[in-house]
Amino acid sequence: HVQLVESGGGSVQTGGSLTLTCTASLISYGSHVAWFRQAPGKERGAVAAMITDGGRKYYNGPVKGRFTISEDSAKKTVYLQMSNLKPEDTAIYFCAYNPTYGGNWYLPPRPGHFGIWGQGTQVTVS
């Protein structure tokens, strides 16, 4: 059973905007969630992460000021708003959930911190 579902990917021109959505029954108040991306030939790396109590947020350096992670726990949904997109943002974007989060906030987020993953959504910027 798919526990996290991403949507909103697509193709945009350089400078454009796109919003990704992750919906998961697992998400509740205080959940640890993140967005990762993986480009061809590159390792998977964290883009943004947050605790869904409106508190802590993390952004990878290249996306700071351009991407915004947000959530609506009541709808069990996490968003990634992306603006001023660049060709180097082209990748498959994954939503991830940490099922063992107990208050420890390790930075930068690593794939091993997150045990449950969506299938990914393609973002292409040209």
Coordinates of C-alpha atoms in Angstrom, one line a residue:
H1 CA 0.0 0.0 0.0
V2 CA 1.3 3.4 -1.0
Q3 CA 1.6 5.5 2.1
L4 CA 2.9 8.8 0.6
V5 CA 1.7 10.2 -2.8
E6 CA 3.4 13.1 -4.6
S7 CA 1.8 15.2 -7.3
G8 CA 2.3 18.4 -9.1
G9 CA 5.4 17.7 -11.1
G10 CA 5.8 18.7 -14.7
S11 CA 7.8 20.7 -17.2
V12 CA 8.4 24.4 -16.8
Q13 CA 10.6 27.1 -18.3
T14 CA 13.5 28.6 -16.5
G15 CA 12.2 31.2 -14.0
G16 CA 8.8 29.5 -13.7
S17 CA 7.0 28.2 -10.6
L18 CA 5.6 24.8 -9.5
T19 CA 4.1 23.5 -6.4
L20 CA 4.4 19.9 -5.3
T21 CA 2.0 18.1 -3.0
C22 CA 2.5 15.1 -0.7
T23 CA -0.5 13.5 0.8
A24 CA -0.1 10.8 3.5
S25 CA -2.3 9.3 6.2
L26 CA 0.9 9.2 8.3
I27 CA 1.2 12.9 8.5
S28 CA -0.1 14.5 11.7
Y29 CA 0.8 17.4 14.0
G30 CA 4.5 17.2 14.9
S31 CA 5.5 14.8 12.1
H32 CA 9.0 14.9 10.6
V33 CA 8.7 15.2 6.8
A34 CA 11.1 16.1 4.0
W35 CA 11.5 16.6 0.3
F36 CA 14.4 15.0 -1.5
R37 CA 15.5 15.2 -5.1
Q38 CA 17.6 13.0 -7.3
A39 CA 18.9 14.0 -10.7
P40 CA 20.4 11.5 -13.2
G41 CA 23.8 10.4 -12.1
K42 CA 23.5 12.3 -8.8
E43 CA 22.9 11.1 -5.3
R44 CA 19.6 11.7 -3.6
G45 CA 19.8 14.9 -1.4
A46 CA 17.5 16.8 0.9
V47 CA 15.8 19.9 -0.5
A48 CA 13.7 20.9 2.5
A49 CA 12.4 19.4 5.7
M50 CA 10.2 20.4 8.6
I51 CA 8.4 19.4 11.7
T52 CA 4.7 19.8 11.1
D53 CA 4.0 21.8 14.2
G54 CA 4.9 25.0 12.4
G55 CA 8.3 25.1 14.1
R56 CA 11.6 24.0 12.6
K57 CA 12.3 24.1 8.9
Y58 CA 15.4 23.3 6.8
Y59 CA 16.4 24.3 3.3
N60 CA 19.3 23.1 1.3
G61 CA 21.6 26.0 0.3
P62 CA 20.8 26.1 -3.5
V63 CA 17.1 26.4 -2.9
K64 CA 17.0 29.0 -0.1
G65 CA 14.9 31.9 -1.0
R66 CA 13.3 30.1 -3.9
F67 CA 11.5 27.1 -2.3
T68 CA 9.1 27.0 0.6
I69 CA 8.0 23.9 2.5
S70 CA 4.7 24.1 4.2
E71 CA 2.0 21.8 5.7
D72 CA -1.6 21.4 6.5
S73 CA -1.7 18.6 9.1
A74 CA -5.5 18.6 9.2
K75 CA -5.4 17.6 5.5
K76 CA -2.4 15.3 6.1
T77 CA -0.6 17.2 3.3
V78 CA 2.9 18.7 2.8
Y79 CA 3.7 21.2 0.1
L80 CA 6.9 22.3 -1.7
Q81 CA 6.4 25.7 -3.4
M82 CA 9.1 26.3 -6.0
S83 CA 9.8 29.6 -7.7
N84 CA 12.5 31.0 -10.0
L85 CA 13.2 27.5 -11.2
K86 CA 16.5 26.7 -12.8
P87 CA 17.7 23.9 -15.1
E88 CA 19.7 22.5 -12.2
D89 CA 16.5 21.9 -10.3
T90 CA 15.5 19.2 -12.8
A91 CA 15.2 16.0 -10.9
I92 CA 12.8 13.4 -9.5
Y93 CA 11.3 14.9 -6.3
F94 CA 10.4 12.5 -3.4
C95 CA 8.4 13.1 -0.3
A96 CA 9.7 11.3 2.8
Y97 CA 8.5 10.6 6.3
N98 CA 10.4 9.7 9.4
P99 CA 8.4 7.1 11.3
T100 CA 10.7 7.1 14.3
Y101 CA 10.9 10.8 15.0
G102 CA 11.0 11.4 18.7
G103 CA 12.3 15.0 18.9
N104 CA 15.8 14.6 17.5
W105 CA 16.4 17.1 14.6
Y106 CA 19.6 16.1 12.8
L107 CA 20.9 18.3 10.0
P108 CA 21.4 18.1 7.2
P109 CA 18.6 15.6 6.6
R110 CA 19.8 12.3 5.2
P111 CA 17.9 9.6 3.3
G112 CA 18.6 7.1 6.1
H113 CA 16.6 9.3 8.6
F114 CA 13.4 8.6 6.6
G115 CA 12.0 5.2 6.4
I116 CA 8.9 5.8 4.3
W117 CA 9.0 7.3 0.8
G118 CA 6.7 8.2 -2.1
Q119 CA 7.3 7.1 -5.6
G120 CA 8.5 10.5 -6.8
T121 CA 7.3 13.1 -9.2
Q122 CA 9.4 14.4 -12.1
V123 CA 10.3 18.1 -12.4
T124 CA 11.9 19.3 -15.6
V125 CA 13.1 22.9 -16.0
S126 CA 14.3 24.1 -19.4

